[in-house]
mmCIF file of C-alpha atoms in Angstrom:
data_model
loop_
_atom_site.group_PDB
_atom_site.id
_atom_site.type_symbol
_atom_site.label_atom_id
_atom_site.label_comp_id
_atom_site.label_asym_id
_atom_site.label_seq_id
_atom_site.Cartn_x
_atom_site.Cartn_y
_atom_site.Cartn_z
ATOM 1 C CA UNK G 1 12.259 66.986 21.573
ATOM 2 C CA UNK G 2 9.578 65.267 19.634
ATOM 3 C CA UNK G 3 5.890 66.118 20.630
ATOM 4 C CA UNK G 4 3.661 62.825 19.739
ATOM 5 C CA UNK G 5 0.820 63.451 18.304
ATOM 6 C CA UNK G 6 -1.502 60.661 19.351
ATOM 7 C CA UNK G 7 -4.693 61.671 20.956
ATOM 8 C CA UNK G 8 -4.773 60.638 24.646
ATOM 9 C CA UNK G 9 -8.088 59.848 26.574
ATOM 10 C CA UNK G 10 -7.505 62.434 29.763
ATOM 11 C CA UNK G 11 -4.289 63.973 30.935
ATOM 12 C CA UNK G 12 -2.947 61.583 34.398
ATOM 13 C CA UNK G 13 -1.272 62.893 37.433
ATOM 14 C CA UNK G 14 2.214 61.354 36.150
ATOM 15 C CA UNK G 15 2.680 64.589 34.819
ATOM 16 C CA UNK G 16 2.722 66.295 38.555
ATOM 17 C CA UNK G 17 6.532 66.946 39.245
ATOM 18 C CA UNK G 18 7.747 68.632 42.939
ATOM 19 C CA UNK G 19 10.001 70.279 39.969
ATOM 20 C CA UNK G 20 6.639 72.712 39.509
ATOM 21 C CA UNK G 21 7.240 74.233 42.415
ATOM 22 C CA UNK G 22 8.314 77.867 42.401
ATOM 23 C CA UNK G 23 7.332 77.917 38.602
ATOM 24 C CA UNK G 24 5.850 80.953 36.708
ATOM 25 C CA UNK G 25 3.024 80.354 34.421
ATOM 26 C CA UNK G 26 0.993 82.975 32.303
ATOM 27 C CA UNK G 27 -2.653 82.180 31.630
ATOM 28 C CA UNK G 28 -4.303 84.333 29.048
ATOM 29 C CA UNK G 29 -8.254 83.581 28.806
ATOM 30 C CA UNK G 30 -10.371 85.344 26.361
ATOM 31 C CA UNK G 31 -13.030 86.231 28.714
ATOM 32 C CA UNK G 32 -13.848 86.348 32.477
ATOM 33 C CA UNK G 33 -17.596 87.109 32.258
ATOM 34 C CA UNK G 34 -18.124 83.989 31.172
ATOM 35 C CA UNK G 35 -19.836 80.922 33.598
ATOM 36 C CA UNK G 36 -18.075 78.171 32.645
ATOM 37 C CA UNK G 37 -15.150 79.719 31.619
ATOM 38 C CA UNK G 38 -15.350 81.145 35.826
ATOM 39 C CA UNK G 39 -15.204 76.986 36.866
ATOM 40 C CA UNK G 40 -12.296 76.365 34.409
ATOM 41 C CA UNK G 41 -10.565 79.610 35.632
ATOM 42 C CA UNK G 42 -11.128 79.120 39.548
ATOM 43 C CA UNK G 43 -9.856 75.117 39.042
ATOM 44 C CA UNK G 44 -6.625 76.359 37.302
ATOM 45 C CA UNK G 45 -6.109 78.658 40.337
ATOM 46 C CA UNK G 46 -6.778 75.673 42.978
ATOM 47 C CA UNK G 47 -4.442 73.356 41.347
ATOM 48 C CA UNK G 48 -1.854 76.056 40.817
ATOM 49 C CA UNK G 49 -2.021 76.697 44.678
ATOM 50 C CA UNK G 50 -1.840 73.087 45.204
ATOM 51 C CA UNK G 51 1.295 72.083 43.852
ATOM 52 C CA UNK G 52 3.034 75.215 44.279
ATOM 53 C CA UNK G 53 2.773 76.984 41.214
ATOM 54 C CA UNK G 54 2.544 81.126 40.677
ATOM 55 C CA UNK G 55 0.012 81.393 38.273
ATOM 56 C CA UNK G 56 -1.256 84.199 36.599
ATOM 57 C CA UNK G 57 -3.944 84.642 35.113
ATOM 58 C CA UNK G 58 -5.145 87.924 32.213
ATOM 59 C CA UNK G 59 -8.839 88.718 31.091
ATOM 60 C CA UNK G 60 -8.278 89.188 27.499
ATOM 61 C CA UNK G 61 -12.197 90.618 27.259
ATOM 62 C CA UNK G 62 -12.634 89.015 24.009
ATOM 63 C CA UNK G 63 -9.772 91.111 22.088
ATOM 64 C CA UNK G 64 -7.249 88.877 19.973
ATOM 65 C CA UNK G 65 -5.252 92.033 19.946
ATOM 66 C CA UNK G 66 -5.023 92.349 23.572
ATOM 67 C CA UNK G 67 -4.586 88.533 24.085
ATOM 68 C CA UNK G 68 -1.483 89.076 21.760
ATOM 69 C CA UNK G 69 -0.047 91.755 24.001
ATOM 70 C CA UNK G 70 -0.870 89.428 27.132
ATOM 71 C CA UNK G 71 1.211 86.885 25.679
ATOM 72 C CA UNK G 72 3.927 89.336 24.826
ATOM 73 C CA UNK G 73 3.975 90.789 28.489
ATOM 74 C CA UNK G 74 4.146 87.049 29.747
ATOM 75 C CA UNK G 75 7.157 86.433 27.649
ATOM 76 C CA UNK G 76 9.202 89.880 28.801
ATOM 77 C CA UNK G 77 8.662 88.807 32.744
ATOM 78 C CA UNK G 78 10.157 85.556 31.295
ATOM 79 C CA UNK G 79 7.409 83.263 32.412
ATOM 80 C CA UNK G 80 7.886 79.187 32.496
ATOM 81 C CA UNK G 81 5.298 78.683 30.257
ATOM 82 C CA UNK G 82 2.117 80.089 29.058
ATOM 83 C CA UNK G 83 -1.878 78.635 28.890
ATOM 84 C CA UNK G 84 -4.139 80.241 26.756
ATOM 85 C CA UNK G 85 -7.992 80.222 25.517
ATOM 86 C CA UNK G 86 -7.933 82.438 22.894
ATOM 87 C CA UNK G 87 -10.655 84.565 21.953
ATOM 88 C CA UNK G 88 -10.817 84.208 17.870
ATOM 89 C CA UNK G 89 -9.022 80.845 16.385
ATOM 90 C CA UNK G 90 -7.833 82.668 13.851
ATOM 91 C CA UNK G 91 -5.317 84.721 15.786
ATOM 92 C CA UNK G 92 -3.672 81.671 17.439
ATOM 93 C CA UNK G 93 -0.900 81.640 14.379
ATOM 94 C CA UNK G 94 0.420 85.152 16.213
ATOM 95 C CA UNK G 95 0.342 83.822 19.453
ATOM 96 C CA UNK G 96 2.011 80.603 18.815
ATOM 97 C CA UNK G 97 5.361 81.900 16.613
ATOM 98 C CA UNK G 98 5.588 84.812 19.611
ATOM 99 C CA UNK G 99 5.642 81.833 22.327
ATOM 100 C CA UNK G 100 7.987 80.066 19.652
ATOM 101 C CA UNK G 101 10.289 82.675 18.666
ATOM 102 C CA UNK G 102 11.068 83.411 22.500
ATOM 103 C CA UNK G 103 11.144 79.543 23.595
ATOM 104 C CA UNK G 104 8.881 79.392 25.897
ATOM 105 C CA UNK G 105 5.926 76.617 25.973
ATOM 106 C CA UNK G 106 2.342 77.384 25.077
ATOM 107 C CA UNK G 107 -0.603 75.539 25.838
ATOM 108 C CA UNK G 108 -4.144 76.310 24.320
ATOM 109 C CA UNK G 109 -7.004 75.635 26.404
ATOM 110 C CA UNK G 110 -10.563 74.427 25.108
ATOM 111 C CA UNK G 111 -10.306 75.717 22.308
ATOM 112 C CA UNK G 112 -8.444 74.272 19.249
ATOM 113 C CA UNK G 113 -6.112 76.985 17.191
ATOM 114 C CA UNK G 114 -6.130 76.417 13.742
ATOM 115 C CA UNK G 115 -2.994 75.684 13.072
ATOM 116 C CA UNK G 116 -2.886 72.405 15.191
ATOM 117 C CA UNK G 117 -1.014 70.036 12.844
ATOM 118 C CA UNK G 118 1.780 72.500 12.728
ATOM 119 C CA UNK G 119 2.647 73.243 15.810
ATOM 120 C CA UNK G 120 5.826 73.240 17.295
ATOM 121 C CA UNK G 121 7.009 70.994 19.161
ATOM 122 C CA UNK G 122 7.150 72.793 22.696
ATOM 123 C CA UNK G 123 3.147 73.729 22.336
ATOM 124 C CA UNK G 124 0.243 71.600 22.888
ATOM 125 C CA UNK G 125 -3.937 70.966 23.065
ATOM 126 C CA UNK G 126 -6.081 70.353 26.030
ATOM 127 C CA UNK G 127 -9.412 70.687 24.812
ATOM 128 C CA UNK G 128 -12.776 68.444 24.111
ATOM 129 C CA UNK G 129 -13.320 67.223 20.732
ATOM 130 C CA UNK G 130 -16.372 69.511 19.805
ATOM 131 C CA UNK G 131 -17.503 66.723 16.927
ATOM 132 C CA UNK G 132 -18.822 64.950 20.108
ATOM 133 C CA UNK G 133 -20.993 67.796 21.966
ATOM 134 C CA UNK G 134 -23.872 68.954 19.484
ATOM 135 C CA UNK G 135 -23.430 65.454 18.114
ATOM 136 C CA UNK G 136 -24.175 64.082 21.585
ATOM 137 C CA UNK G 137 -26.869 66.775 22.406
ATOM 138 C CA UNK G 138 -28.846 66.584 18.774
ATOM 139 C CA UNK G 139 -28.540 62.608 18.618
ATOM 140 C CA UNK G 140 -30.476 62.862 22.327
ATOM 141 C CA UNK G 141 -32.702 65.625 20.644
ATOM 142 C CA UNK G 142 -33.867 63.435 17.731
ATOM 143 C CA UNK G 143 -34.370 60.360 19.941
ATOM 144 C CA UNK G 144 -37.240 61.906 22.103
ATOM 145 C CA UNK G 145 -38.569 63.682 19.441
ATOM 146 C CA UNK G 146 -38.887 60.382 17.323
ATOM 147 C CA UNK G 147 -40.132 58.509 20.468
ATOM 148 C CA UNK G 148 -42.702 61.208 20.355
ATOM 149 C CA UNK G 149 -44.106 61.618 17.295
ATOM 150 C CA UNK G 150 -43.304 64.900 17.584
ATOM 151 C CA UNK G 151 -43.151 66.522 13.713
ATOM 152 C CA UNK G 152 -39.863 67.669 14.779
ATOM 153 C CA UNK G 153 -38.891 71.502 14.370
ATOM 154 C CA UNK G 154 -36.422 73.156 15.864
ATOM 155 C CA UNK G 155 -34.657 76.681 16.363
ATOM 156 C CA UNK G 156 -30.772 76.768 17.068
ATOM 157 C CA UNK G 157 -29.445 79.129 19.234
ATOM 158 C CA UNK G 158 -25.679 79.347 17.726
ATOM 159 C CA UNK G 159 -22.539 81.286 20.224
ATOM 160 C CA UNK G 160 -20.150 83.597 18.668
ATOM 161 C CA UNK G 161 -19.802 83.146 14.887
ATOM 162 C CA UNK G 162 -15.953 83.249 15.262
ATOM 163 C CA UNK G 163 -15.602 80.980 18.001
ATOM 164 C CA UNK G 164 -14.401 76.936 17.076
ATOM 165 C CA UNK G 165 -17.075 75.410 19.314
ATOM 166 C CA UNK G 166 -20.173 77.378 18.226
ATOM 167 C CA UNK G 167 -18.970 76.783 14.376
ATOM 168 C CA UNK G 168 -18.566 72.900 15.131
ATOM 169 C CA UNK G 169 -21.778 72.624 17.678
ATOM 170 C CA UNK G 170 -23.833 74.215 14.816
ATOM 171 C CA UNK G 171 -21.972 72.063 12.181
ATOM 172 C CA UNK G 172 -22.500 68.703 14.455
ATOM 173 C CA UNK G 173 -26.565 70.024 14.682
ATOM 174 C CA UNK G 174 -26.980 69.720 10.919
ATOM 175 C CA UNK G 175 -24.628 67.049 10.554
ATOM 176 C CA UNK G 176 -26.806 64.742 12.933
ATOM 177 C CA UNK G 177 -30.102 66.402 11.519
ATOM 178 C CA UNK G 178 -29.275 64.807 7.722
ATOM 179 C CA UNK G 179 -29.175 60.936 9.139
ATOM 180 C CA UNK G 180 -31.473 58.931 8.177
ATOM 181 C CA UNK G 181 -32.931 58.286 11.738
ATOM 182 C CA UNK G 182 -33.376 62.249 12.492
ATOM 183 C CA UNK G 183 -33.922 63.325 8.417
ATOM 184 C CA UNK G 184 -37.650 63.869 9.897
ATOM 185 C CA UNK G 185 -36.240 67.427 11.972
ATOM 186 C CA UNK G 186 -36.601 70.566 9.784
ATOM 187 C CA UNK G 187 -34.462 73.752 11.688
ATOM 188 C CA UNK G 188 -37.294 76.554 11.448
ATOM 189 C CA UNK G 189 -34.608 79.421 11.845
ATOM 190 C CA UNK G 190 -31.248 79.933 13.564
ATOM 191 C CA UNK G 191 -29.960 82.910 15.575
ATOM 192 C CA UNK G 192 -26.593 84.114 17.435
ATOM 193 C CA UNK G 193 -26.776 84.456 21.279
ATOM 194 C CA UNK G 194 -22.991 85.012 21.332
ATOM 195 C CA UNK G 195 -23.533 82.636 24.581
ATOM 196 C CA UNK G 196 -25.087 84.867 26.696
ATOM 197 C CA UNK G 197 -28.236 84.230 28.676
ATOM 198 C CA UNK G 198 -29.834 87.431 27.759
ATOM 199 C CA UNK G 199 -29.501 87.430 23.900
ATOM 200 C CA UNK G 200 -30.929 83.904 23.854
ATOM 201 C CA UNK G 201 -34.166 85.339 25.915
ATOM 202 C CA UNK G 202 -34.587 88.128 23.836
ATOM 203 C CA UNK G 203 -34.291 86.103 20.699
ATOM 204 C CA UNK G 204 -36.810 83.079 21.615
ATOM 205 C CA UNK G 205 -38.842 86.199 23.189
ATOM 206 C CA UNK G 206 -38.590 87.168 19.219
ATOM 207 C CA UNK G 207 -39.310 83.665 17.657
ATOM 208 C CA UNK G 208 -42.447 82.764 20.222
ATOM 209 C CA UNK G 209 -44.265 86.602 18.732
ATOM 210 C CA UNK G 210 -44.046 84.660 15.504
ATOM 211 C CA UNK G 211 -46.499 82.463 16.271
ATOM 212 C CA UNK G 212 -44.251 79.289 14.450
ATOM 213 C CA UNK G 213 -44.758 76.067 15.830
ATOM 214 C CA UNK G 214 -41.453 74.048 17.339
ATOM 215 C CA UNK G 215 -40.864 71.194 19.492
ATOM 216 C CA UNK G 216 -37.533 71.432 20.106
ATOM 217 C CA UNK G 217 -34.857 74.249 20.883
ATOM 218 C CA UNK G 218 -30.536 73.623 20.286
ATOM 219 C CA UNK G 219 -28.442 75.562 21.855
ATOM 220 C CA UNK G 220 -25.098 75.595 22.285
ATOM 221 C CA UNK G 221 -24.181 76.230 25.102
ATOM 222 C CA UNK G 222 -26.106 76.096 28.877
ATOM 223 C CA UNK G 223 -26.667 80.319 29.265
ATOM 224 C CA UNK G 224 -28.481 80.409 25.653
ATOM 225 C CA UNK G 225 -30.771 77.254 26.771
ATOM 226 C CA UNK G 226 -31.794 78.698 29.763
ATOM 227 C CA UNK G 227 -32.134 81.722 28.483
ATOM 228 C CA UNK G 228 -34.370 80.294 26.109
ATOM 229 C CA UNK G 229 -36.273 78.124 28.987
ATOM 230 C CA UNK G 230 -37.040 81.860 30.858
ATOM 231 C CA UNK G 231 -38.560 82.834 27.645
ATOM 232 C CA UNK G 232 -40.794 80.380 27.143
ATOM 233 C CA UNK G 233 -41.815 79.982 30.533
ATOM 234 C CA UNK G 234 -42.764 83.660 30.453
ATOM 235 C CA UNK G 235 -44.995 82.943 27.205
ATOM 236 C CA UNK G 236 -46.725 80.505 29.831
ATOM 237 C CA UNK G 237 -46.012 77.450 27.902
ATOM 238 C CA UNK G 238 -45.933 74.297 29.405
ATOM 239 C CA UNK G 239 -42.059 73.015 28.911
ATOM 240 C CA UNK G 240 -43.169 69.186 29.100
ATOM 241 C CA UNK G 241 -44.453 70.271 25.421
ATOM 242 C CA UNK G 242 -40.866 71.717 24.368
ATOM 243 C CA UNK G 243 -37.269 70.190 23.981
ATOM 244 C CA UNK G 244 -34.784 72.283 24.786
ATOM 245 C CA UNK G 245 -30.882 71.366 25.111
ATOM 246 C CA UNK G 246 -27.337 72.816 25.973
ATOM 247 C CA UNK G 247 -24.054 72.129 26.271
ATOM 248 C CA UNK G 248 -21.905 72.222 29.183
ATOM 249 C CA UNK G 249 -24.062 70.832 32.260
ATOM 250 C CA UNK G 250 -23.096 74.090 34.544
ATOM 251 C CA UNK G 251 -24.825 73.777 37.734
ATOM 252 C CA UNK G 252 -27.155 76.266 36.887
ATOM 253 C CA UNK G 253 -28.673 74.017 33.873
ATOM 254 C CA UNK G 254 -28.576 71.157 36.350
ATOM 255 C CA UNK G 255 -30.689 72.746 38.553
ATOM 256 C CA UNK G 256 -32.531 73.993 35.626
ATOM 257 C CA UNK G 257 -32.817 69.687 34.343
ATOM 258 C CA UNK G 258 -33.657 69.378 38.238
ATOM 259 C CA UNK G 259 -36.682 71.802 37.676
ATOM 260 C CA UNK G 260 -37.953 69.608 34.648
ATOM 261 C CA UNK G 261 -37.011 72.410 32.108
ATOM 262 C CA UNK G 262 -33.971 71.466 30.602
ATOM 263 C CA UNK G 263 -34.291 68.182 28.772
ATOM 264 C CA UNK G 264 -30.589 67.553 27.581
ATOM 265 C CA UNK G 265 -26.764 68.832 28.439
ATOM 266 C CA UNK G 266 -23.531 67.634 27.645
ATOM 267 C CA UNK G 267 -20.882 67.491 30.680
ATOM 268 C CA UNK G 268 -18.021 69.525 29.377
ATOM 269 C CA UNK G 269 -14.970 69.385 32.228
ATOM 270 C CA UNK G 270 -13.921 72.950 33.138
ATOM 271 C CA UNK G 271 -11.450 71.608 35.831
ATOM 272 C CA UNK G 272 -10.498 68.962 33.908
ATOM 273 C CA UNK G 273 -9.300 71.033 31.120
ATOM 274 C CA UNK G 274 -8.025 73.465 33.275
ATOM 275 C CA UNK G 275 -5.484 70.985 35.527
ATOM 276 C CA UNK G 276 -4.875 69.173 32.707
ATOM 277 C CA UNK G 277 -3.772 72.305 30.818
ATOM 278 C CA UNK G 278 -1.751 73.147 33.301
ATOM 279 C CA UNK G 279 0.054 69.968 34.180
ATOM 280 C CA UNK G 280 0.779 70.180 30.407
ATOM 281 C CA UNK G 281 2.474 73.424 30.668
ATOM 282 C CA UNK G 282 4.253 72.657 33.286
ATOM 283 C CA UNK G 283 5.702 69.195 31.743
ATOM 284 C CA UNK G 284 6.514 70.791 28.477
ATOM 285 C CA UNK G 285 8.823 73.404 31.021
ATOM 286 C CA UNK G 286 10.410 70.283 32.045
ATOM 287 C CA UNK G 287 11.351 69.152 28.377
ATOM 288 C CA UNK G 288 8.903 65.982 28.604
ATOM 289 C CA UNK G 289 7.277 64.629 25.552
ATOM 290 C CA UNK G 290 3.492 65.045 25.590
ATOM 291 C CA UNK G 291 1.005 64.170 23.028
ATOM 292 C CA UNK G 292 0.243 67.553 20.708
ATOM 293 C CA UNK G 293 -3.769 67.052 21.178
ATOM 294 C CA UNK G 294 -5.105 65.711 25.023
ATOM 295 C CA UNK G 295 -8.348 65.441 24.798
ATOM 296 C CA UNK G 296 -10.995 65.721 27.881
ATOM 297 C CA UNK G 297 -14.117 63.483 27.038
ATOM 298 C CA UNK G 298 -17.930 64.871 26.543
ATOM 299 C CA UNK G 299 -20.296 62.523 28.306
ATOM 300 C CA UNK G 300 -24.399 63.172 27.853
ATOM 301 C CA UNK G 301 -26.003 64.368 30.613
ATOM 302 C CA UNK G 302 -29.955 63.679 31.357
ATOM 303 C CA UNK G 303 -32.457 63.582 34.167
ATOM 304 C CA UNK G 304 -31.603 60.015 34.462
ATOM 305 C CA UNK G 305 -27.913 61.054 35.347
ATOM 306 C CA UNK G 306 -27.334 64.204 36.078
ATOM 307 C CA UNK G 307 -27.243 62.812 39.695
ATOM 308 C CA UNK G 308 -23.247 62.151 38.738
ATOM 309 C CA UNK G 309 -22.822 65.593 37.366
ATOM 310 C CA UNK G 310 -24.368 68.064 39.851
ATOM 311 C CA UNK G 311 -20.649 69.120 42.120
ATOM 312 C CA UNK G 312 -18.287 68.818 38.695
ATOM 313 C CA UNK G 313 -19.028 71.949 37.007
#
C-alpha cells in the first residue's frame, strides 16, 4: 500500500465503513486535564459510539515514557489500530517503529511528530497546520493596533516549550511581527504558561507590578488569554484599552469575546480532528490509501463572528 502524501482540506465521511463495526482502537492522549483537549476527547468517544467502534482511550499525564508503554499495552491486546496525541514530538520516532514493527496502524492527532516525511506507510496526520494560528491571531493583532495608533507593545504568553504548537504559535508571532505592515510592534517580554489558566494569571499578575506599558497581550492558547484577561481585570484596567488574543475559540473564551474582553481567537476543531482521526484509523485498518498529512483548517474568530463558533468547541 502506498500512503499519498498530498495535503487534503478536511477528512469526508467516505471514509465511514459498516466494516468499523466491532473494531478495537487504542487512543493514547498526552493529557486529560486539558480543556480543549476534553472537546477533542469527548467527540472521539461520540463518534466511536456512533458507528460502532470500542474505543479506548489512556491519559498519558504528559509522560512520553508512559505514552510509550500505552502504545505497547495497545499493541499486546492486539488492537485495530491506534490514535495518539503525544505529549513531547520528539518521542513520536519510538512510538511510530513500535506501531510499525507490530503492524498495526497509527494515527497522530493534533499534533505533528517529527518524523512526518518518513513515515510508514500504514501511519498518518490529522492535525491543523499551526503556520496558520498565531499567524492568523498576530496578523488580527497588528491590524487593530495599526488602526489605532496604538505604539504597539506586546507580551507573549508561550505553552509548553516542548510542545509543536507553542514552538510554531511563538515562531508565527515573530514571524508576522517582522512584516513590514506590523514592523511597528516591539514584544516587551515573553513568558511560559505551559497553557494553563493559572500560570498565565500569575505571570501578567507579575508583568502589570512592573509598571511597563503594553497594548496588546499573545497568547497561545485560550486558558493563558483568559488567564491573562482575570489579571488585568483585577489590576482594574479598563480592557477596551488592552488587546489580548488566543487560540482555540473554547467556549469559555467565547463567552469571554461575548463579555468584550477577549479581542481575538482562532477556531481550532477539537471534533473535527478527533472524527477525522479516527475515521483515519479506522480506514488505514481496512488497507485504504489515505493522504499521510489531513489537515483540519484554522478560521479567525472575532466579535463580528464568533456568532458561528459559539456550539463547535
Amino acid at each position: 500500500m502506498k500512503i499519498k502524501t498530498t495535503i487534503a482540506a478536511a477528512c469526508t465521511a467516505s471514509l465511514l465503513s459498516t466494516a468499523a463495526v466491532g473494531q478495537t482502537v487504542g487512543f493514547a492522549m498526552s493529557e486529560f486535564n486539558d480543556n480543549w483537549l476534553t472537546v477533542l476527547r469527548l467527540a472521539a468517544a461520540d463518534h466511536a459510539e456512533s458507528i460502532g467502534v470500542n474505543l479506548i482511550i489512556e491519559d498519558g499525564q504528559s509522560d512520553a515514557a508512559r505514552q510509550l508503554d500505552q502504545i505497547n499495552n495497545f499493541i499486546a491486546s492486539g488492537v485495530d489500530a491506534i490514535m495518539i496525541i503525544p505529549h513531547d514530538a520528539s518521542g513520536a520516532q519510538a512510538m511510530t517503529d513500535a506501531a510499525s514493527a507490530a503492524g498495526i496502524p497509527l494515527v497522530y492527532v493534533n499534533r505533528y511528530p517529527i518524523n512526518l516525511d518518513t513515515l510508514p506507510d500504514d501511519q498518518a496526520v490529522v492535525a491543523s497546520d499551526e503556520t496558520e494560528s498565531g499567524t492568523l491571531q498576530t496578523f488580527a493583532v497588528c491590524q487593530i493596533l495599526r488602526a489605532s495608533g496604538a505604539e504597539g507593545k506586546f507580551y507573549i504568553l508561550q505553552g509548553q516549550l516542548q510542545h509543536p504548537a507553542g514552538i510554531q504559535r511563538t515562531k508565527d508571532i515573530r514571524d508576522v511581527v517582522s512584516m513590514d505592515m506590523c514592523s511597528f510592534m516591539t514584544e516587551v517580554d515573553l513568558q511560559v504558561g505551559n497553557f494553563y489558566r493559572d500560570q498565565a494569571s500569575d505571570l501578567m499578575t507579575n508583568w502589570l507590578s512592573s509598571g511597563e506599558d503594553f497594548d496588546a497581550v499573545i497568547a497561545n492558547n485560550d486558558e493563558m488569554a483568559i488567564g491573562a484577561i482575570q489579571a488585568i481585570k483585577a489590576q482594574g484596567i479598563d480592557m477596551d484599552d488592552v488587546i489580548v488574543a488566543g487560540i482555540d475559540a473554547s467556549q469559555d473564551a467565547l463567552l469571554s469575546m461575548q463579555a468584550g474582553d477577549l479581542d481575538i481567537t482562532v477556531f481550532q476543531d477539537a471534533p473535527g480532528q478527533a472524527v477525522g482521526g479516527l475515521d483515519t484509523a479506522l480506514a488505514l485498518a481496512r488497507g485504504e490509501d489515505v493522504a499521510r498529512l489531513i489537515t483540519i483548517p484554522f478560521k479567525l474568530v472575532t466579535p463580528e463572528n464568533m456568532h458561528l463558533f459559539m456550539s463547535e468547541n
